mmCIF file of C-alpha atoms in Angstrom:
data_model
loop_
_atom_site.group_PDB
_atom_site.id
_atom_site.type_symbol
_atom_site.label_atom_id
_atom_site.label_comp_id
_atom_site.label_asym_id
_atom_site.label_seq_id
_atom_site.Cartn_x
_atom_site.Cartn_y
_atom_site.Cartn_z
ATOM 1 C CA LYS A 1 32.996 8.840 -12.475
ATOM 2 C CA LYS A 2 35.376 11.475 -13.423
ATOM 3 C CA TYR A 3 38.622 11.537 -11.116
ATOM 4 C CA THR A 4 41.163 14.149 -11.069
ATOM 5 C CA GLU A 5 44.761 12.531 -10.375
ATOM 6 C CA GLN A 6 47.126 14.518 -7.351
ATOM 7 C CA LYS A 7 48.742 14.494 -4.016
ATOM 8 C CA PHE A 8 46.850 14.102 -1.295
ATOM 9 C CA GLY A 9 49.075 17.120 0.681
ATOM 10 C CA ALA A 10 48.232 19.476 -2.921
ATOM 11 C CA HIS A 11 44.800 18.395 -3.155
ATOM 12 C CA VAL A 12 44.238 19.862 1.380
ATOM 13 C CA ALA A 13 45.719 22.769 -0.180
ATOM 14 C CA THR A 14 43.676 23.715 -3.307
ATOM 15 C CA GLN A 15 40.560 22.510 -1.004
ATOM 16 C CA ALA A 16 41.609 25.322 1.698
ATOM 17 C CA ARG A 17 42.465 28.211 -0.429
ATOM 18 C CA GLN A 18 39.499 27.475 -1.793
ATOM 19 C CA LEU A 19 37.183 27.183 0.886
ATOM 20 C CA LEU A 20 39.304 30.209 2.436
ATOM 21 C CA VAL A 21 38.468 32.775 -0.805
ATOM 22 C CA SER A 22 34.149 31.480 -0.908
ATOM 23 C CA THR A 23 34.656 32.205 3.240
ATOM 24 C CA PHE A 24 36.210 35.203 2.687
ATOM 25 C CA PHE A 25 33.757 36.894 -0.367
ATOM 26 C CA GLY A 26 30.850 35.640 1.075
ATOM 27 C CA VAL A 27 31.613 37.571 4.529
ATOM 28 C CA ALA A 28 32.969 40.787 2.410
ATOM 29 C CA LEU A 29 29.715 40.531 0.361
ATOM 30 C CA THR A 30 27.139 40.176 3.066
ATOM 31 C CA LEU A 31 29.208 43.218 5.247
ATOM 32 C CA GLY A 32 28.709 45.686 2.035
ATOM 33 C CA LEU A 33 25.963 45.263 1.203
ATOM 34 C CA HIS A 34 25.024 45.616 5.573
ATOM 35 C CA TRP A 35 27.505 48.008 5.330
ATOM 36 C CA TYR A 36 25.845 50.351 2.289
ATOM 37 C CA LYS A 37 22.275 49.470 1.845
ATOM 38 C CA GLY A 38 21.745 49.133 5.723
ATOM 39 C CA LEU A 39 20.434 44.921 5.063
ATOM 40 C CA ILE A 40 20.203 43.882 8.273
ATOM 41 C CA ILE A 41 18.874 40.383 7.325
ATOM 42 C CA GLY A 42 21.446 39.337 4.997
ATOM 43 C CA LEU A 43 23.774 39.444 7.793
ATOM 44 C CA ALA A 44 21.467 37.526 9.634
ATOM 45 C CA ILE A 45 21.099 35.120 6.981
ATOM 46 C CA GLN A 46 24.921 34.647 6.675
ATOM 47 C CA THR A 47 25.358 34.748 10.795
ATOM 48 C CA ILE A 48 23.201 31.525 10.777
ATOM 49 C CA MET A 49 24.123 29.763 6.929
ATOM 50 C CA GLY A 50 27.667 30.514 7.724
ATOM 51 C CA PRO A 51 28.491 28.253 9.913
ATOM 52 C CA LEU A 52 26.448 25.948 8.664
ATOM 53 C CA ASN A 53 28.025 25.980 4.795
ATOM 54 C CA LEU A 54 31.322 25.249 6.833
ATOM 55 C CA LEU A 55 30.835 22.646 8.625
ATOM 56 C CA GLU A 56 29.367 20.946 5.022
ATOM 57 C CA ASN A 57 32.800 21.253 4.033
ATOM 58 C CA PRO A 58 34.381 18.114 4.589
ATOM 59 C CA LEU A 59 37.769 19.777 5.212
ATOM 60 C CA ALA A 60 36.331 22.030 7.637
ATOM 61 C CA LYS A 61 34.786 19.363 9.284
ATOM 62 C CA CYS A 62 37.316 16.821 9.590
ATOM 63 C CA VAL A 63 40.160 19.261 11.123
ATOM 64 C CA LEU A 64 36.817 21.024 13.436
ATOM 65 C CA MET A 65 35.145 18.181 14.301
ATOM 66 C CA GLY A 66 37.010 15.018 13.384
ATOM 67 C CA GLY A 67 40.367 15.444 15.077
ATOM 68 C CA GLY A 68 42.550 17.455 12.450
ATOM 69 C CA LEU A 69 44.398 16.165 9.236
ATOM 70 C CA GLN A 70 46.321 13.529 10.959
ATOM 71 C CA GLY A 71 45.353 10.281 9.118
ATOM 72 C CA ALA A 72 43.004 12.215 7.255
ATOM 73 C CA ALA A 73 44.111 10.304 3.878
ATOM 74 C CA GLU A 74 43.376 6.246 5.186
ATOM 75 C CA LYS A 75 39.565 8.366 6.320
ATOM 76 C CA LYS A 76 39.307 9.520 2.438
ATOM 77 C CA ILE A 77 37.384 12.443 3.633
ATOM 78 C CA PHE A 78 37.107 13.506 0.036
ATOM 79 C CA GLY A 79 35.389 10.669 -1.829
ATOM 80 C CA GLU A 80 38.886 9.949 -3.197
ATOM 81 C CA LYS A 81 39.910 5.939 -4.600
ATOM 82 C CA GLU A 82 43.437 5.255 -4.528
ATOM 83 C CA ARG A 83 45.065 3.678 -7.583
ATOM 84 C CA GLU A 84 44.026 -0.777 -7.436
ATOM 85 C CA GLU A 85 40.531 0.955 -6.337
ATOM 86 C CA LEU A 86 39.582 2.378 -9.828
ATOM 87 C CA THR A 87 37.309 0.273 -12.063
ATOM 88 C CA SER A 88 37.357 0.303 -15.320
ATOM 89 C CA ASP A 89 34.263 2.927 -15.751
ATOM 90 C CA ASP A 90 36.585 4.995 -13.515
ATOM 91 C CA GLU A 91 37.480 8.264 -16.223
ATOM 92 C CA ILE A 92 40.940 9.668 -14.568
ATOM 93 C CA VAL A 93 42.929 13.124 -15.678
ATOM 94 C CA ASP A 94 45.087 15.349 -14.530
ATOM 95 C CA ALA A 95 45.500 18.361 -13.408
ATOM 96 C CA SER A 96 45.667 19.872 -16.736
ATOM 97 C CA GLY A 97 42.647 17.969 -17.709
ATOM 98 C CA ASN A 98 44.296 15.816 -19.528
ATOM 99 C CA ALA A 99 43.403 11.387 -19.779
ATOM 100 C CA VAL A 100 45.510 9.482 -17.676
ATOM 101 C CA VAL A 101 46.148 5.938 -18.747
ATOM 102 C CA LEU A 102 46.561 3.927 -15.997
ATOM 103 C CA LYS A 103 49.328 0.492 -16.566
ATOM 104 C CA LYS A 104 48.541 -2.986 -15.228
ATOM 105 C CA VAL A 105 50.610 -4.060 -12.967
ATOM 106 C CA ALA A 106 49.889 -7.845 -12.488
ATOM 107 C CA LYS A 107 49.050 -8.614 -8.754
ATOM 108 C CA ASN A 108 51.111 -10.778 -7.570
ATOM 109 C CA GLU A 109 54.807 -11.570 -8.923
ATOM 110 C CA LYS A 110 55.307 -7.956 -10.214
ATOM 111 C CA LYS A 111 54.021 -6.299 -6.933
ATOM 112 C CA GLU A 112 56.332 -8.154 -4.906
ATOM 113 C CA LYS A 113 59.303 -7.788 -7.535
ATOM 114 C CA ARG A 114 58.452 -3.773 -7.400
ATOM 115 C CA ASN A 115 58.023 -4.104 -3.320
ATOM 116 C CA PHE A 116 61.748 -6.271 -2.895
ATOM 117 C CA GLU A 117 63.401 -3.658 -5.252
ATOM 118 C CA ASP A 118 62.316 -0.654 -3.200
ATOM 119 C CA ILE A 119 63.883 -2.561 -0.184
ATOM 120 C CA LEU A 120 67.126 -3.168 -1.798
ATOM 121 C CA LEU A 121 67.157 0.918 -3.644
ATOM 122 C CA ASP A 122 66.501 2.130 0.269
ATOM 123 C CA THR A 123 68.753 0.313 1.506
ATOM 124 C CA TRP A 124 71.209 1.537 -1.194
ATOM 125 C CA ASP A 125 69.919 5.116 -0.880
ATOM 126 C CA ALA A 126 70.986 4.840 3.021
ATOM 127 C CA GLY A 127 74.404 3.605 3.006
ATOM 128 C CA ALA A 128 76.658 2.976 5.984
ATOM 129 C CA GLU A 129 73.713 4.623 7.958
ATOM 130 C CA ALA A 130 71.444 1.366 6.953
ATOM 131 C CA ASP A 131 68.924 -0.912 8.968
ATOM 132 C CA ILE A 132 70.339 -4.062 6.498
ATOM 133 C CA GLY A 133 67.155 -6.112 8.287
ATOM 134 C CA PRO A 134 64.470 -5.516 6.087
ATOM 135 C CA LEU A 135 66.472 -6.840 3.456
ATOM 136 C CA MET A 136 68.266 -9.293 5.387
ATOM 137 C CA ALA A 137 64.770 -10.904 6.171
ATOM 138 C CA ALA A 138 63.571 -10.529 2.855
ATOM 139 C CA LEU A 139 66.713 -12.984 1.282
ATOM 140 C CA ASN A 140 65.980 -15.971 -0.055
ATOM 141 C CA LYS A 141 67.432 -18.519 -2.724
ATOM 142 C CA SER A 142 64.962 -17.660 -5.539
ATOM 143 C CA ASN A 143 65.970 -13.713 -5.128
ATOM 144 C CA ILE A 144 69.602 -13.511 -3.726
ATOM 145 C CA ASN A 145 70.868 -12.918 -7.111
ATOM 146 C CA TYR A 146 67.677 -10.238 -8.367
ATOM 147 C CA ARG A 147 68.690 -7.925 -10.754
ATOM 148 C CA THR A 148 67.002 -4.246 -10.742
ATOM 149 C CA GLU A 149 65.138 -3.053 -13.680
ATOM 150 C CA GLU A 150 67.125 -0.174 -14.631
ATOM 151 C CA SER A 151 70.218 -1.372 -13.602
ATOM 152 C CA GLY A 152 70.858 -4.609 -13.433
ATOM 153 C CA TRP A 153 72.392 -3.676 -9.461
ATOM 154 C CA THR A 154 72.425 -7.464 -6.988
ATOM 155 C CA PRO A 155 71.950 -7.757 -4.016
ATOM 156 C CA ILE A 156 75.646 -8.474 -3.329
ATOM 157 C CA MET A 157 77.104 -5.377 -5.226
ATOM 158 C CA ILE A 158 74.918 -3.250 -3.087
ATOM 159 C CA MET A 159 75.919 -4.734 0.174
ATOM 160 C CA SER A 160 79.535 -4.781 -1.128
ATOM 161 C CA ALA A 161 79.889 -1.251 -1.508
ATOM 162 C CA ILE A 162 77.311 0.444 1.629
ATOM 163 C CA GLY A 163 79.959 0.222 4.390
ATOM 164 C CA VAL A 164 77.611 -0.163 7.028
ATOM 165 C CA LYS A 165 79.142 -2.126 10.451
ATOM 166 C CA GLN A 166 76.930 -5.905 9.699
ATOM 167 C CA THR A 167 79.122 -6.014 6.222
ATOM 168 C CA THR A 168 81.242 -9.125 6.351
ATOM 169 C CA SER A 169 78.463 -11.088 8.366
ATOM 170 C CA ALA A 170 75.757 -9.749 5.649
ATOM 171 C CA MET A 171 77.938 -11.032 3.020
ATOM 172 C CA ARG A 172 78.503 -14.228 4.655
ATOM 173 C CA GLN A 173 74.845 -14.867 4.873
ATOM 174 C CA MET A 174 74.048 -13.553 0.878
ATOM 175 C CA LYS A 175 77.389 -16.277 0.302
ATOM 176 C CA SER A 176 74.728 -19.060 2.148
ATOM 177 C CA LEU A 177 72.560 -18.288 0.022
ATOM 178 C CA GLY A 178 73.939 -18.221 -3.489
ATOM 179 C CA ALA A 179 74.953 -14.953 -4.108
ATOM 180 C CA ASP A 180 77.707 -14.265 -7.315
ATOM 181 C CA PRO A 181 79.668 -11.632 -6.933
ATOM 182 C CA ALA A 182 80.862 -12.553 -10.740
ATOM 183 C CA ILE A 183 77.567 -10.832 -12.116
ATOM 184 C CA THR A 184 78.093 -7.592 -13.869
ATOM 185 C CA ASP A 185 75.281 -4.277 -13.944
ATOM 186 C CA GLY A 186 74.589 -2.523 -17.075
ATOM 187 C CA GLU A 187 78.253 -0.778 -16.812
ATOM 188 C CA GLY A 188 79.685 -3.827 -16.568
ATOM 189 C CA TRP A 189 80.856 -3.837 -12.634
ATOM 190 C CA ASN A 190 80.842 -6.679 -10.562
ATOM 191 C CA ALA A 191 80.738 -6.783 -6.812
ATOM 192 C CA LEU A 192 83.878 -5.569 -6.383
ATOM 193 C CA HIS A 193 84.484 -3.188 -8.526
ATOM 194 C CA TRP A 194 81.376 -1.873 -6.649
ATOM 195 C CA ALA A 195 83.891 -2.028 -3.094
ATOM 196 C CA ALA A 196 86.466 -0.513 -5.154
ATOM 197 C CA PHE A 197 84.657 2.218 -6.599
ATOM 198 C CA HIS A 198 82.492 3.321 -2.957
ATOM 199 C CA GLY A 199 85.796 2.601 -0.834
ATOM 200 C CA SER A 200 84.518 -0.552 0.970
ATOM 201 C CA VAL A 201 87.130 -1.979 2.518
ATOM 202 C CA ASP A 202 85.301 -5.080 4.565
ATOM 203 C CA GLY A 203 83.296 -5.847 1.242
ATOM 204 C CA ALA A 204 86.402 -6.071 -1.043
ATOM 205 C CA LYS A 205 87.983 -8.058 1.667
ATOM 206 C CA PHE A 206 85.221 -10.677 1.873
ATOM 207 C CA LEU A 207 85.341 -11.002 -1.848
ATOM 208 C CA VAL A 208 89.013 -11.322 -2.274
ATOM 209 C CA SER A 209 89.568 -13.194 0.549
ATOM 210 C CA GLU A 210 90.089 -17.290 1.030
ATOM 211 C CA THR A 211 87.868 -17.025 3.998
ATOM 212 C CA GLY A 212 85.178 -15.651 1.554
ATOM 213 C CA TYR A 213 84.407 -15.713 -1.740
ATOM 214 C CA GLY A 214 88.138 -16.124 -3.106
ATOM 215 C CA GLY A 215 87.573 -12.964 -5.381
ATOM 216 C CA ILE A 216 91.512 -13.598 -7.387
ATOM 217 C CA ASN A 217 90.368 -16.948 -8.102
ATOM 218 C CA LEU A 218 87.080 -16.323 -9.689
ATOM 219 C CA GLY A 219 88.701 -13.402 -11.234
ATOM 220 C CA LEU A 220 87.143 -10.471 -10.246
ATOM 221 C CA ASP A 221 89.940 -8.587 -10.216
ATOM 222 C CA GLU A 222 90.656 -9.280 -13.948
ATOM 223 C CA VAL A 223 87.542 -8.105 -14.832
ATOM 224 C CA THR A 224 87.254 -4.850 -16.697
ATOM 225 C CA ASP A 225 83.815 -2.928 -17.249
ATOM 226 C CA LYS A 226 82.645 -0.620 -20.118
ATOM 227 C CA ASP A 227 85.396 1.711 -20.016
ATOM 228 C CA GLY A 228 87.852 -0.949 -19.633
ATOM 229 C CA LYS A 229 88.737 -0.242 -15.976
ATOM 230 C CA THR A 230 89.617 -3.683 -13.260
ATOM 231 C CA ALA A 231 88.151 -3.368 -9.727
ATOM 232 C CA LEU A 232 91.782 -1.840 -8.665
ATOM 233 C CA GLU A 233 92.599 0.292 -10.691
ATOM 234 C CA HIS A 234 88.750 1.663 -9.934
ATOM 235 C CA ALA A 235 90.051 2.440 -5.998
ATOM 236 C CA LYS A 236 93.428 3.772 -7.328
ATOM 237 C CA ALA A 237 91.019 6.442 -9.821
ATOM 238 C CA GLU A 238 89.100 7.176 -6.807
ATOM 239 C CA GLY A 239 91.784 7.223 -3.877
ATOM 240 C CA ASN A 240 90.706 4.508 -2.385
ATOM 241 C CA ASP A 241 93.886 3.598 -1.502
ATOM 242 C CA ALA A 242 93.046 0.851 1.779
ATOM 243 C CA VAL A 243 90.911 -0.898 -0.927
ATOM 244 C CA ALA A 244 93.254 -0.789 -3.167
ATOM 245 C CA LYS A 245 96.334 -2.395 -0.894
ATOM 246 C CA VAL A 246 93.663 -5.159 -0.034
ATOM 247 C CA ILE A 247 93.231 -6.188 -3.796
ATOM 248 C CA SER A 248 96.956 -5.750 -4.689
ATOM 249 C CA ASP A 249 97.864 -7.715 -1.848
ATOM 250 C CA ALA A 250 95.530 -10.536 -2.639
ATOM 251 C CA ILE A 251 96.984 -10.173 -6.040
ATOM 252 C CA SER A 252 100.409 -10.287 -4.857
ATOM 253 C CA ALA A 253 99.639 -13.430 -2.797
ATOM 254 C CA LYS A 254 98.161 -15.391 -5.647
ATOM 255 C CA SER A 255 101.194 -14.471 -7.884
ATOM 256 C CA ALA A 256 103.142 -15.744 -5.173
ATOM 257 C CA GLU A 257 101.245 -19.404 -4.221
ATOM 258 C CA GLY A 258 101.815 -19.510 -8.142
ATOM 259 C CA GLU A 259 105.683 -19.447 -8.421
ATOM 260 C CA THR A 260 105.853 -21.539 -5.075
ATOM 261 C CA VAL A 261 103.843 -24.097 -6.775
ATOM 262 C CA LYS A 262 105.640 -23.977 -9.918
ATOM 263 C CA ASP A 263 109.234 -23.557 -8.101
ATOM 264 C CA GLU A 264 108.272 -27.038 -6.621
ATOM 265 C CA GLY A 265 107.698 -28.847 -9.673
ATOM 266 C CA LEU A 266 110.691 -27.866 -11.220
ATOM 267 C CA ARG A 267 112.452 -29.182 -7.725
ATOM 268 C CA LYS A 268 110.387 -32.744 -8.263
ATOM 269 C CA ARG A 269 111.632 -32.789 -12.085
ATOM 270 C CA LYS A 270 115.535 -32.227 -11.884
#
């Protein structure tokens, strides 16, 4: 059987337009013949058959007798199929009549990956207003360092940058699952680059503080991206002064600690 690939809303609009045109044409033709030739029989037939033909249309039947279009997609009023319901005997074409080749997707592992990636990217898209509950619930030790297919983004990168109120507690939970802030994405950014560029103070604090990742000890601040920029340079370039201060203070504290250790070593040798 041949199926045309089309969005449900677009198909409804097409069906409604065809129904209106055919109904109007039938009425106009009957009235015209009645007016011009005085044919009463045609008018009588149209009066009876018009409503019957209308009720045979799946769209009209759904609207008039099925409670409206709410839930119409689930009812499959046009005899349509979802992609996963299609068989090898079905032929699929687009609106122009060109054959559509459907990609085969593994039912288990790849579907789970796609679903997790959707949750991850939806969280990113929502930014500071994101509901992180679905993402946090979906995280486990096996996917905590999952990288998106296109750009290599990880959960800790996104949480470091979006600026939600629960940033610190969420990152602490991710850390307990084994999230690695040193992983870099397709642009060469690690989690600190993300926090610096997007201005997430809480994300930067957790990454560099000793109560968080201790990122200065991990060298997160020293990593340069494809453009040769460190996280601190991105923070300054974007005008994210509060984040720049967090990183600078952490670097200074580490340097001061090193100088103190060095002085103590010299005194001992004396």
